Each structure stands twice: as structure tokens, then as C-alpha cells.
Amino acid sequence: MEMSTVGSSIVLFVNGVRKEITGNIILQKPQINLVNYLRNVLGLTGTKEACGTGNCGACNVVVARYNPNSDVVEHKVVSACIFPLVRCHLTSITTIEGLGSTKEPHPIQQRLALSHGTQCGYCSPGFVMSMYGLLRSNPSPMVSDIEDSLQGNLCRCTGYRPILDSFSSFT
């Protein structure tokens, strides 16, 4: 989306809550990315910024946008550290905070924990959001679909077997 189509405000939903961004943040800092908005403006710190180049998956969120050509809402996993905030106009963003909590975890989070798929936990939100995005687009994935969807996620602690094992339970 070009900035000229946005005008002087951006309207989006973050975890189901309507947000309208107007004025200075758009005009003075049009290059601001989604991860900075989520973390520094909204205080949603579950979305991590690690590499800053879209290569590690720690900042993954799911962006939903209506496609008028197909008449469906499309869900895509994006690297929030390289996703410009101005591209969020008329989208719905889901972050890790929008999925579940420690008291009521999402099934993806539950399965990751039960399979010992986390150690330090820094990469876990990105892995969970990648899997969530896959399930939104493909509710019955094959193991190869899961492997493909996690290709952009890095983990330095667990290796990948417990993570893949936990997510393979969705096949």
C-alpha cells in the first residue's frame, strides 16, 4: 500500500482493539515499523526484536487483510521488524498477547510447553505466531507445511525437534 492511500491516519485492529494512528507519527516518522509501534507505543512486548532484518522470526505477528478479489480474509505471518506501520492500514494484527495468557494459553502454546519446546523462551512467541498463521491459512497442515512455515524462525537453545514434535500434533 502506498503512503498516499493512507492519508493522515492509519486505522487498524490490534488483538481485536481498534487503533487509529494520526498526525505526527505518520508524517514525521513514516518509516516506523510495526514492532516499534507494538512494543513502544502499545506496550505489547511479547513481540521481540532480535535481528532487525526479518531473518530470525522473533518478531513474527499475523496480519489479516480482506482481499476483495477473492472475497476472503487472508492471514499472513510477517516480520514486524521490517513491516512498515503504514502498510497496516485496514488490517487486523494478532500478536502473542492476543492468543492466550499464562492462565488461559492457546492450544499452540499449551502443546509447545507440554513438549518442552522452550528453554529461554525468547523465540517462542515467534514460533507460536508462525504456527498460528499457518493454522489460520491451513487448518489441516501436513508436517512438511509446518516445517516450511517455521523456516524463518531461529532457536539457539532447544534445537528444533521438541518444537516440531509439539506442532506436528496439529497434523
Coordinates of N, CA, C and O in Angstrom, one line a residue:
M1 N 0.8 -1.2 0.0 CA 0.0 0.0 0.0 C 0.9 1.2 0.0 O 1.8 1.3 0.8
E2 N 0.6 2.1 -0.9 CA 1.4 3.4 -0.9 C 0.9 4.3 0.2 O -0.2 4.3 0.5
M3 N 1.9 5.1 0.6 CA 1.5 6.0 1.7 C 0.4 7.0 1.3 O -0.4 7.4 2.1
S4 N 0.4 7.4 0.0 CA -0.6 8.4 -0.4 C -2.1 7.8 -0.2 O -3.0 8.6 0.0
T5 N -2.3 6.5 -0.2 CA -3.6 6.0 0.0 C -4.0 6.0 1.5 O -5.1 5.8 1.8
V6 N -3.0 6.2 2.4 CA -3.3 6.2 3.8 C -3.8 7.5 4.3 O -4.7 7.6 5.1
G7 N -3.3 8.6 3.7 CA -3.8 9.9 4.1 C -3.1 10.3 5.4 O -1.9 10.0 5.6
S8 N -3.8 10.9 6.3 CA -3.2 11.4 7.5 C -3.5 10.5 8.7 O -3.2 10.8 9.8
S9 N -4.1 9.4 8.5 CA -4.3 8.4 9.6 C -4.3 7.0 9.1 O -4.5 6.7 7.9
I10 N -4.0 6.1 10.1 CA -4.0 4.7 9.8 C -5.0 4.1 10.8 O -4.9 4.3 12.0
V11 N -5.9 3.3 10.3 CA -6.8 2.6 11.1 C -6.5 1.1 11.0 O -6.4 0.5 9.9
L12 N -6.4 0.5 12.2 CA -6.1 -1.0 12.3 C -6.6 -1.5 13.5 O -7.1 -0.8 14.4
F13 N -6.6 -2.8 13.6 CA -7.0 -3.5 14.9 C -5.8 -4.3 15.4 O -5.2 -4.9 14.6
V14 N -5.6 -4.2 16.6 CA -4.5 -5.0 17.3 C -5.1 -5.8 18.4 O -5.7 -5.3 19.3
N15 N -5.1 -7.1 18.2 CA -5.7 -8.1 19.1 C -7.2 -7.7 19.3 O -7.6 -7.8 20.5
G16 N -7.8 -7.3 18.3 CA -9.2 -7.1 18.3 C -9.6 -5.7 18.8 O -10.8 -5.3 18.8
V17 N -8.7 -4.8 19.1 CA -9.0 -3.5 19.6 C -8.6 -2.5 18.5 O -7.5 -2.5 17.9
R18 N -9.6 -1.6 18.2 CA -9.4 -0.6 17.1 C -8.4 0.4 17.5 O -8.5 0.9 18.7
K19 N -7.5 0.7 16.6 CA -6.5 1.8 16.9 C -6.5 2.7 15.7 O -6.7 2.3 14.5
E20 N -6.4 4.0 16.0 CA -6.3 5.0 14.9 C -5.0 5.8 15.2 O -4.9 6.4 16.3
I21 N -4.1 5.8 14.2 CA -2.9 6.5 14.4 C -3.0 7.7 13.5 O -3.2 7.6 12.3
T22 N -2.8 8.9 14.0 CA -2.9 10.1 13.3 C -1.7 11.0 13.5 O -1.0 10.8 14.4
G23 N -1.6 11.9 12.5 CA -0.7 13.0 12.7 C 0.8 12.7 12.7 O 1.3 12.1 11.8
N24 N 1.4 13.2 13.7 CA 2.9 13.2 13.8 C 3.6 11.9 13.6 O 4.6 11.9 12.9
I25 N 3.1 10.8 14.1 CA 3.8 9.6 14.0 C 3.9 9.2 12.5 O 4.9 8.6 12.1
I26 N 2.9 9.5 11.7 CA 2.9 9.2 10.3 C 3.7 10.2 9.5 O 4.5 9.8 8.7
L27 N 3.5 11.4 9.7 CA 4.2 12.5 9.0 C 5.6 12.6 9.3 O 6.5 12.8 8.4
Q28 N 6.0 12.5 10.6 CA 7.4 12.7 11.0 C 8.2 11.5 10.9 O 9.4 11.6 10.7
K29 N 7.6 10.3 11.0 CA 8.3 9.1 11.0 C 7.6 8.0 10.2 O 7.1 7.0 10.7
P30 N 7.5 8.3 8.9 CA 6.8 7.3 8.0 C 7.5 5.9 7.9 O 6.8 5.0 7.6
Q31 N 8.7 5.9 8.3 CA 9.5 4.7 8.2 C 9.3 3.8 9.5 O 9.9 2.7 9.5
I32 N 8.6 4.2 10.5 CA 8.4 3.4 11.7 C 7.9 2.0 11.4 O 7.0 1.9 10.5
N33 N 8.4 1.0 12.0 CA 8.0 -0.3 11.7 C 7.0 -0.8 12.7 O 6.8 -0.2 13.8
L34 N 6.3 -1.9 12.4 CA 5.3 -2.4 13.3 C 5.8 -2.9 14.6 O 5.1 -2.6 15.6
V35 N 7.0 -3.5 14.7 CA 7.5 -3.9 16.0 C 7.7 -2.7 17.0 O 7.4 -2.8 18.2
N36 N 8.2 -1.6 16.5 CA 8.4 -0.4 17.3 C 7.0 0.1 17.8 O 6.9 0.5 19.0
Y37 N 6.0 0.1 17.0 CA 4.7 0.6 17.4 C 4.1 -0.4 18.4 O 3.6 0.1 19.5
L38 N 4.2 -1.7 18.2 CA 3.6 -2.6 19.2 C 4.3 -2.5 20.5 O 3.7 -2.5 21.6
R39 N 5.6 -2.5 20.5 CA 6.4 -2.5 21.8 C 6.4 -1.2 22.5 O 6.2 -1.1 23.7
N40 N 6.7 -0.1 21.7 CA 7.0 1.2 22.3 C 5.8 2.0 22.5 O 5.7 2.9 23.4
V41 N 4.8 1.9 21.7 CA 3.5 2.7 21.8 C 2.5 1.9 22.6 O 1.8 2.4 23.5
L42 N 2.2 0.6 22.2 CA 1.2 -0.1 22.8 C 1.6 -1.0 24.0 O 0.8 -1.5 24.7
G43 N 2.9 -1.1 24.2 CA 3.4 -1.9 25.3 C 3.3 -3.4 25.2 O 3.3 -4.1 26.2
L44 N 3.1 -3.8 24.0 CA 3.0 -5.3 23.7 C 4.4 -5.9 23.5 O 4.8 -6.0 22.3
T45 N 5.0 -6.2 24.5 CA 6.5 -6.6 24.4 C 6.7 -8.1 24.2 O 7.8 -8.6 24.1
G46 N 5.6 -8.9 24.0 CA 5.8 -10.3 23.6 C 6.4 -10.4 22.2 O 7.0 -11.4 22.0
T47 N 6.1 -9.5 21.4 CA 6.7 -9.5 20.0 C 8.2 -8.9 20.2 O 8.3 -7.8 20.7
K48 N 9.1 -9.8 19.9 CA 10.5 -9.4 20.2 C 11.2 -8.8 19.0 O 10.8 -9.0 17.9
E49 N 12.2 -8.0 19.2 CA 13.1 -7.5 18.1 C 14.5 -8.0 18.4 O 15.1 -7.6 19.4
A50 N 14.9 -8.9 17.6 CA 16.2 -9.5 17.8 C 17.2 -9.1 16.7 O 18.1 -8.3 16.9
C51 N 16.9 -9.6 15.5 CA 17.9 -9.3 14.4 C 17.6 -7.9 13.7 O 18.5 -7.3 13.2
G52 N 16.4 -7.5 13.7 CA 16.0 -6.2 13.0 C 16.1 -6.3 11.5 O 16.0 -5.3 10.8
T53 N 16.2 -7.5 10.9 CA 16.3 -7.7 9.5 C 15.3 -8.6 8.9 O 15.4 -9.0 7.7
G54 N 14.4 -9.2 9.8 CA 13.4 -10.1 9.3 C 13.9 -11.5 9.1 O 13.3 -12.3 8.4
N55 N 15.0 -11.9 9.7 CA 15.6 -13.2 9.5 C 15.5 -14.2 10.6 O 15.9 -15.3 10.4
C56 N 15.0 -13.8 11.7 CA 15.0 -14.7 12.9 C 13.7 -15.2 13.4 O 13.6 -16.2 14.1
G57 N 12.6 -14.5 13.0 CA 11.3 -14.9 13.4 C 10.8 -14.4 14.8 O 9.7 -14.6 15.2
A58 N 11.7 -13.8 15.6 CA 11.3 -13.4 16.9 C 10.2 -12.4 16.9 O 9.4 -12.3 17.9
C59 N 10.0 -11.6 15.9 CA 9.1 -10.5 15.8 C 7.8 -10.9 15.0 O 7.0 -10.0 14.7
N60 N 7.6 -12.2 14.7 CA 6.5 -12.6 13.9 C 5.2 -12.2 14.5 O 4.9 -12.5 15.7
V61 N 4.3 -11.7 13.7 CA 2.9 -11.5 14.1 C 2.0 -11.9 12.9 O 2.6 -12.1 11.8
V62 N 0.7 -12.0 13.0 CA -0.2 -12.4 11.9 C -0.9 -11.1 11.5 O -1.6 -10.5 12.4
V63 N -0.9 -10.8 10.3 CA -1.6 -9.7 9.7 C -2.8 -10.3 8.9 O -2.6 -11.1 8.0
A64 N -4.0 -9.9 9.2 CA -5.2 -10.3 8.4 C -5.7 -9.1 7.6 O -5.8 -8.0 8.1
R65 N -6.0 -9.4 6.3 CA -6.5 -8.3 5.5 C -7.5 -8.9 4.5 O -7.4 -10.0 4.0
Y66 N -8.6 -8.2 4.3 CA -9.6 -8.6 3.4 C -9.1 -8.4 2.0 O -8.6 -7.4 1.6
N67 N -9.3 -9.5 1.2 CA -9.0 -9.5 -0.2 C -10.3 -9.4 -1.0 O -11.0 -10.4 -1.1
P68 N -10.6 -8.2 -1.6 CA -11.9 -8.1 -2.3 C -11.9 -9.0 -3.6 O -13.0 -9.3 -4.0
N69 N -10.8 -9.3 -4.1 CA -10.8 -10.1 -5.4 C -11.2 -11.5 -5.1 O -11.9 -12.1 -5.9
S70 N -10.8 -12.1 -3.9 CA -11.2 -13.5 -3.6 C -12.4 -13.5 -2.6 O -12.9 -14.5 -2.2
D71 N -12.7 -12.3 -2.0 CA -13.8 -12.2 -1.0 C -13.5 -13.0 0.2 O -14.4 -13.6 0.8
V72 N -12.2 -13.1 0.6 CA -11.8 -13.8 1.8 C -10.8 -12.9 2.6 O -10.2 -12.0 2.1
V73 N -10.7 -13.2 3.9 CA -9.7 -12.6 4.8 C -8.5 -13.5 4.7 O -8.6 -14.6 5.0
E74 N -7.4 -12.9 4.3 CA -6.1 -13.6 4.2 C -5.3 -13.3 5.5 O -5.2 -12.2 5.9
H75 N -4.7 -14.4 6.0 CA -3.8 -14.3 7.2 C -2.4 -14.6 6.7 O -2.1 -15.6 6.2
K76 N -1.5 -13.7 7.0 CA -0.1 -13.8 6.7 C 0.8 -13.5 7.9 O 0.5 -12.6 8.6
V77 N 1.8 -14.4 8.0 CA 2.8 -14.1 9.1 C 3.8 -13.1 8.5 O 4.3 -13.3 7.4
V78 N 4.1 -12.1 9.2 CA 5.0 -11.1 8.8 C 6.1 -10.8 9.9 O 5.8 -11.0 11.1
S79 N 7.2 -10.4 9.5 CA 8.3 -10.0 10.4 C 8.0 -8.5 10.7 O 8.2 -7.6 9.9
A80 N 7.6 -8.3 11.9 CA 7.2 -6.9 12.3 C 8.3 -5.9 12.3 O 8.1 -4.7 12.2
C81 N 9.6 -6.4 12.4 CA 10.7 -5.5 12.5 C 11.0 -4.9 11.1 O 11.7 -3.9 11.0
I82 N 10.5 -5.5 10.0 CA 10.7 -4.9 8.7 C 9.4 -4.5 8.0 O 9.3 -4.2 6.9
F83 N 8.3 -4.6 8.8 CA 6.9 -4.4 8.2 C 6.6 -2.9 8.5 O 6.4 -2.6 9.7
P84 N 6.5 -2.0 7.5 CA 6.2 -0.6 7.8 C 4.8 -0.4 8.4 O 3.8 -1.1 8.0
L85 N 4.7 0.4 9.4 CA 3.4 0.7 10.1 C 2.4 1.2 9.1 O 1.2 0.8 9.2
V86 N 2.8 2.0 8.1 CA 1.9 2.5 7.1 C 1.2 1.4 6.3 O 0.1 1.6 5.8
R87 N 1.8 0.2 6.2 CA 1.2 -0.9 5.5 C 0.1 -1.6 6.3 O -0.6 -2.5 5.8
C88 N -0.1 -1.2 7.5 CA -1.1 -1.8 8.4 C -2.5 -1.2 8.3 O -3.4 -1.6 9.0
H89 N -2.6 -0.2 7.5 CA -3.9 0.4 7.3 C -5.0 -0.6 6.9 O -4.8 -1.3 5.9
L90 N -6.1 -0.6 7.6 CA -7.2 -1.5 7.3 C -6.8 -3.0 7.4 O -7.3 -3.9 6.7
T91 N -6.0 -3.3 8.4 CA -5.6 -4.7 8.7 C -6.0 -5.0 10.2 O -6.3 -4.1 11.0
S92 N -5.9 -6.3 10.5 CA -6.1 -6.8 11.8 C -4.8 -7.5 12.2 O -4.4 -8.4 11.5
I93 N -4.1 -7.0 13.3 CA -2.9 -7.6 13.7 C -3.1 -8.5 14.9 O -3.8 -8.0 15.9
T94 N -2.6 -9.7 14.9 CA -2.6 -10.5 16.1 C -1.2 -10.7 16.6 O -0.3 -11.2 15.8
T95 N -1.0 -10.4 17.8 CA 0.3 -10.7 18.5 C 0.2 -11.8 19.4 O -0.9 -12.3 19.7
I96 N 1.3 -12.2 20.0 CA 1.3 -13.3 21.0 C 0.3 -13.0 22.2 O -0.4 -13.9 22.7
E97 N 0.2 -11.7 22.6 CA -0.7 -11.3 23.6 C -2.2 -11.6 23.3 O -3.0 -11.7 24.1
G98 N -2.4 -11.6 22.0 CA -3.8 -11.8 21.5 C -4.2 -13.2 21.4 O -5.4 -13.5 21.2
L99 N -3.3 -14.1 21.6 CA -3.6 -15.5 21.5 C -4.0 -16.2 22.9 O -5.0 -16.9 22.9
G100 N -3.2 -15.9 23.9 CA -3.5 -16.6 25.1 C -2.7 -15.9 26.2 O -2.0 -15.0 26.0
S101 N -2.8 -16.5 27.4 CA -2.1 -16.0 28.6 C -1.6 -17.1 29.4 O -1.9 -18.3 29.1
T102 N -0.9 -16.9 30.4 CA -0.4 -17.9 31.3 C -1.5 -18.7 31.9 O -1.4 -19.9 32.2
K103 N -2.6 -18.0 32.2 CA -3.8 -18.6 32.8 C -4.6 -19.4 31.8 O -5.2 -20.4 32.1
E104 N -4.7 -18.9 30.6 CA -5.5 -19.5 29.6 C -4.7 -19.5 28.3 O -5.0 -18.7 27.4
P105 N -3.7 -20.4 28.2 CA -2.9 -20.4 27.0 C -3.7 -21.0 25.8 O -4.6 -21.8 25.9
H106 N -3.3 -20.5 24.6 CA -3.8 -21.0 23.3 C -3.3 -22.5 23.2 O -2.3 -22.8 23.7
P107 N -4.1 -23.3 22.5 CA -3.6 -24.7 22.3 C -2.2 -24.8 21.7 O -1.5 -25.7 22.0
I108 N -1.8 -23.9 20.8 CA -0.4 -23.9 20.3 C 0.6 -23.7 21.4 O 1.6 -24.4 21.6
Q109 N 0.3 -22.8 22.3 CA 1.2 -22.5 23.5 C 1.2 -23.7 24.4 O 2.3 -24.1 24.9
Q110 N 0.0 -24.3 24.6 CA -0.1 -25.5 25.5 C 0.8 -26.6 25.0 O 1.6 -27.2 25.7
R111 N 0.7 -26.9 23.7 CA 1.4 -28.0 23.1 C 2.9 -27.8 23.1 O 3.7 -28.7 23.3
L112 N 3.3 -26.6 22.9 CA 4.7 -26.2 22.9 C 5.3 -26.4 24.3 O 6.4 -27.0 24.5
A113 N 4.6 -26.0 25.3 CA 5.0 -26.2 26.7 C 5.0 -27.7 27.1 O 6.0 -28.1 27.7
L114 N 4.0 -28.4 26.8 CA 3.9 -29.8 27.1 C 5.0 -30.7 26.5 O 5.4 -31.7 27.0
S115 N 5.5 -30.2 25.3 CA 6.5 -30.9 24.6 C 7.9 -30.4 24.9 O 8.9 -30.8 24.3
H116 N 8.0 -29.6 25.9 CA 9.3 -29.0 26.3 C 10.0 -28.3 25.1 O 11.2 -28.4 25.0
G117 N 9.2 -27.6 24.4 CA 9.7 -26.9 23.2 C 10.3 -25.5 23.5 O 10.6 -24.8 22.5
T118 N 10.4 -25.1 24.7 CA 11.0 -23.9 25.1 C 12.1 -24.1 26.1 O 12.0 -25.0 26.9
Q119 N 13.1 -23.2 26.1 CA 14.1 -23.1 27.2 C 14.1 -21.7 27.7 O 13.5 -21.4 28.6
C120 N 14.8 -20.8 27.0 CA 14.8 -19.4 27.4 C 13.5 -18.7 27.1 O 13.2 -17.8 27.8
G121 N 12.8 -19.2 26.0 CA 11.5 -18.6 25.7 C 11.6 -17.4 24.8 O 10.5 -16.9 24.4
Y122 N 12.7 -16.9 24.5 CA 12.8 -15.7 23.7 C 12.2 -15.9 22.3 O 11.5 -15.0 21.7
C123 N 12.5 -17.0 21.7 CA 12.0 -17.3 20.3 C 10.6 -17.8 20.3 O 9.9 -17.8 19.2
S124 N 10.1 -18.2 21.4 CA 8.8 -18.9 21.5 C 7.6 -18.1 20.9 O 6.8 -18.7 20.1
P125 N 7.5 -16.8 21.2 CA 6.4 -16.1 20.6 C 6.4 -16.1 19.0 O 5.3 -16.3 18.4
G126 N 7.6 -16.0 18.5 CA 7.7 -16.1 17.0 C 7.3 -17.4 16.4 O 6.6 -17.5 15.4
F127 N 7.7 -18.5 17.1 CA 7.3 -19.8 16.7 C 5.8 -20.0 16.8 O 5.2 -20.5 15.9
V128 N 5.3 -19.6 17.9 CA 3.8 -19.7 18.1 C 3.0 -18.9 17.0 O 2.1 -19.4 16.5
M129 N 3.5 -17.7 16.7 CA 2.8 -16.9 15.7 C 2.9 -17.5 14.3 O 2.0 -17.4 13.5
S130 N 4.0 -18.1 14.0 CA 4.2 -18.8 12.7 C 3.2 -19.9 12.6 O 2.6 -20.1 11.6
M131 N 3.1 -20.7 13.7 CA 2.2 -21.8 13.7 C 0.7 -21.3 13.6 O -0.1 -21.9 12.9
Y132 N 0.4 -20.3 14.3 CA -0.9 -19.7 14.3 C -1.3 -19.3 12.9 O -2.4 -19.5 12.4
G133 N -0.4 -18.6 12.3 CA -0.6 -18.1 10.9 C -0.8 -19.3 10.0 O -1.7 -19.2 9.1
L134 N -0.1 -20.3 10.1 CA -0.3 -21.5 9.3 C -1.6 -22.1 9.5 O -2.4 -22.4 8.5
L135 N -2.0 -22.3 10.7 CA -3.3 -22.9 11.0 C -4.5 -22.0 10.6 O -5.6 -22.5 10.2
R136 N -4.3 -20.7 10.6 CA -5.4 -19.8 10.1 C -5.5 -20.0 8.6 O -6.7 -19.9 8.1
S137 N -4.5 -20.2 7.9 CA -4.5 -20.4 6.4 C -4.8 -21.8 6.0 O -5.3 -22.1 4.9
N138 N -4.3 -22.8 6.8 CA -4.4 -24.2 6.5 C -4.7 -25.0 7.8 O -3.8 -25.4 8.5
P139 N -6.0 -25.2 8.1 CA -6.3 -25.8 9.4 C -5.9 -27.3 9.5 O -5.9 -27.8 10.6
S140 N -5.5 -27.9 8.4 CA -5.1 -29.3 8.4 C -3.7 -29.5 7.7 O -3.6 -30.1 6.7
P141 N -2.7 -28.9 8.3 CA -1.4 -28.9 7.7 C -0.7 -30.3 7.7 O -1.0 -31.1 8.6
M142 N 0.1 -30.5 6.8 CA 1.0 -31.7 6.8 C 2.3 -31.3 7.5 O 2.6 -30.1 7.7
V143 N 3.1 -32.3 7.9 CA 4.3 -32.0 8.6 C 5.2 -31.1 7.7 O 5.8 -30.2 8.2
S144 N 5.2 -31.4 6.4 CA 6.0 -30.5 5.5 C 5.6 -29.1 5.5 O 6.4 -28.2 5.4
D145 N 4.3 -28.9 5.7 CA 3.7 -27.5 5.7 C 4.2 -26.8 7.0 O 4.6 -25.6 7.0
I146 N 4.3 -27.5 8.1 CA 4.8 -27.0 9.4 C 6.2 -26.6 9.2 O 6.7 -25.6 9.6
E147 N 7.0 -27.6 8.7 CA 8.4 -27.3 8.5 C 8.7 -26.1 7.6 O 9.5 -25.2 7.9
D148 N 7.9 -26.0 6.6 CA 8.0 -24.8 5.7 C 7.7 -23.5 6.4 O 8.4 -22.5 6.2
S149 N 6.6 -23.5 7.2 CA 6.2 -22.3 7.9 C 7.2 -21.8 9.0 O 7.2 -20.7 9.3
L150 N 8.0 -22.8 9.4 CA 9.0 -22.4 10.5 C 10.4 -22.1 10.0 O 11.3 -21.8 10.8
Q151 N 10.5 -22.1 8.7 CA 11.9 -21.9 8.1 C 12.5 -20.6 8.5 O 13.7 -20.5 8.6
G152 N 11.7 -19.5 8.8 CA 12.3 -18.2 9.1 C 12.4 -18.0 10.6 O 12.8 -16.9 11.1
N153 N 12.3 -19.1 11.4 CA 12.4 -19.0 12.9 C 13.7 -19.6 13.4 O 14.0 -20.8 13.0
L154 N 14.4 -18.9 14.2 CA 15.6 -19.4 14.7 C 15.5 -19.6 16.2 O 14.9 -18.9 16.9
C155 N 16.1 -20.7 16.7 CA 16.2 -21.0 18.1 C 17.6 -21.4 18.5 O 18.2 -22.3 17.8
R156 N 18.2 -20.8 19.5 CA 19.6 -21.2 19.9 C 19.6 -22.1 21.0 O 20.7 -22.6 21.4
C157 N 18.5 -22.4 21.7 CA 18.5 -23.2 22.9 C 18.1 -24.7 22.7 O 18.8 -25.6 23.1
T158 N 16.9 -24.9 22.1 CA 16.3 -26.2 22.2 C 16.7 -27.1 21.0 O 16.5 -28.3 21.1
G159 N 17.3 -26.6 20.0 CA 17.3 -27.4 18.8 C 15.9 -27.2 18.2 O 15.1 -26.4 18.7
Y160 N 15.5 -28.0 17.3 CA 14.2 -27.8 16.8 C 13.2 -29.0 17.0 O 12.0 -28.9 16.8
R161 N 13.8 -30.2 17.4 CA 13.0 -31.4 17.5 C 11.8 -31.2 18.4 O 10.6 -31.5 18.0
P162 N 11.9 -30.7 19.7 CA 10.7 -30.6 20.5 C 9.7 -29.6 20.0 O 8.5 -29.8 20.1
I163 N 10.2 -28.6 19.3 CA 9.2 -27.6 18.7 C 8.5 -28.3 17.5 O 7.2 -28.2 17.5
L164 N 9.2 -28.9 16.7 CA 8.5 -29.6 15.6 C 7.6 -30.7 16.1 O 6.5 -30.9 15.6
D165 N 8.0 -31.4 17.1 CA 7.2 -32.5 17.6 C 5.9 -31.9 18.2 O 4.8 -32.5 18.0
S166 N 6.0 -30.8 18.9 CA 4.7 -30.2 19.5 C 3.8 -29.7 18.4 O 2.6 -30.0 18.5
F167 N 4.3 -29.1 17.4 CA 3.5 -28.6 16.3 C 3.0 -29.7 15.4 O 1.9 -29.6 14.8
S168 N 3.7 -30.8 15.3 CA 3.2 -31.9 14.5 C 1.9 -32.5 15.0 O 1.2 -33.2 14.3
S169 N 1.6 -32.3 16.2 CA 0.4 -32.8 16.8 C -0.9 -32.1 16.2 O -2.0 -32.6 16.4
F170 N -0.7 -31.1 15.4 CA -1.8 -30.4 14.7 C -2.1 -31.0 13.3 O -3.0 -30.6 12.6
T171 N -1.3 -32.0 12.9 CA -1.5 -32.6 11.6 C -2.6 -33.7 11.7 O -3.0 -34.1 12.7

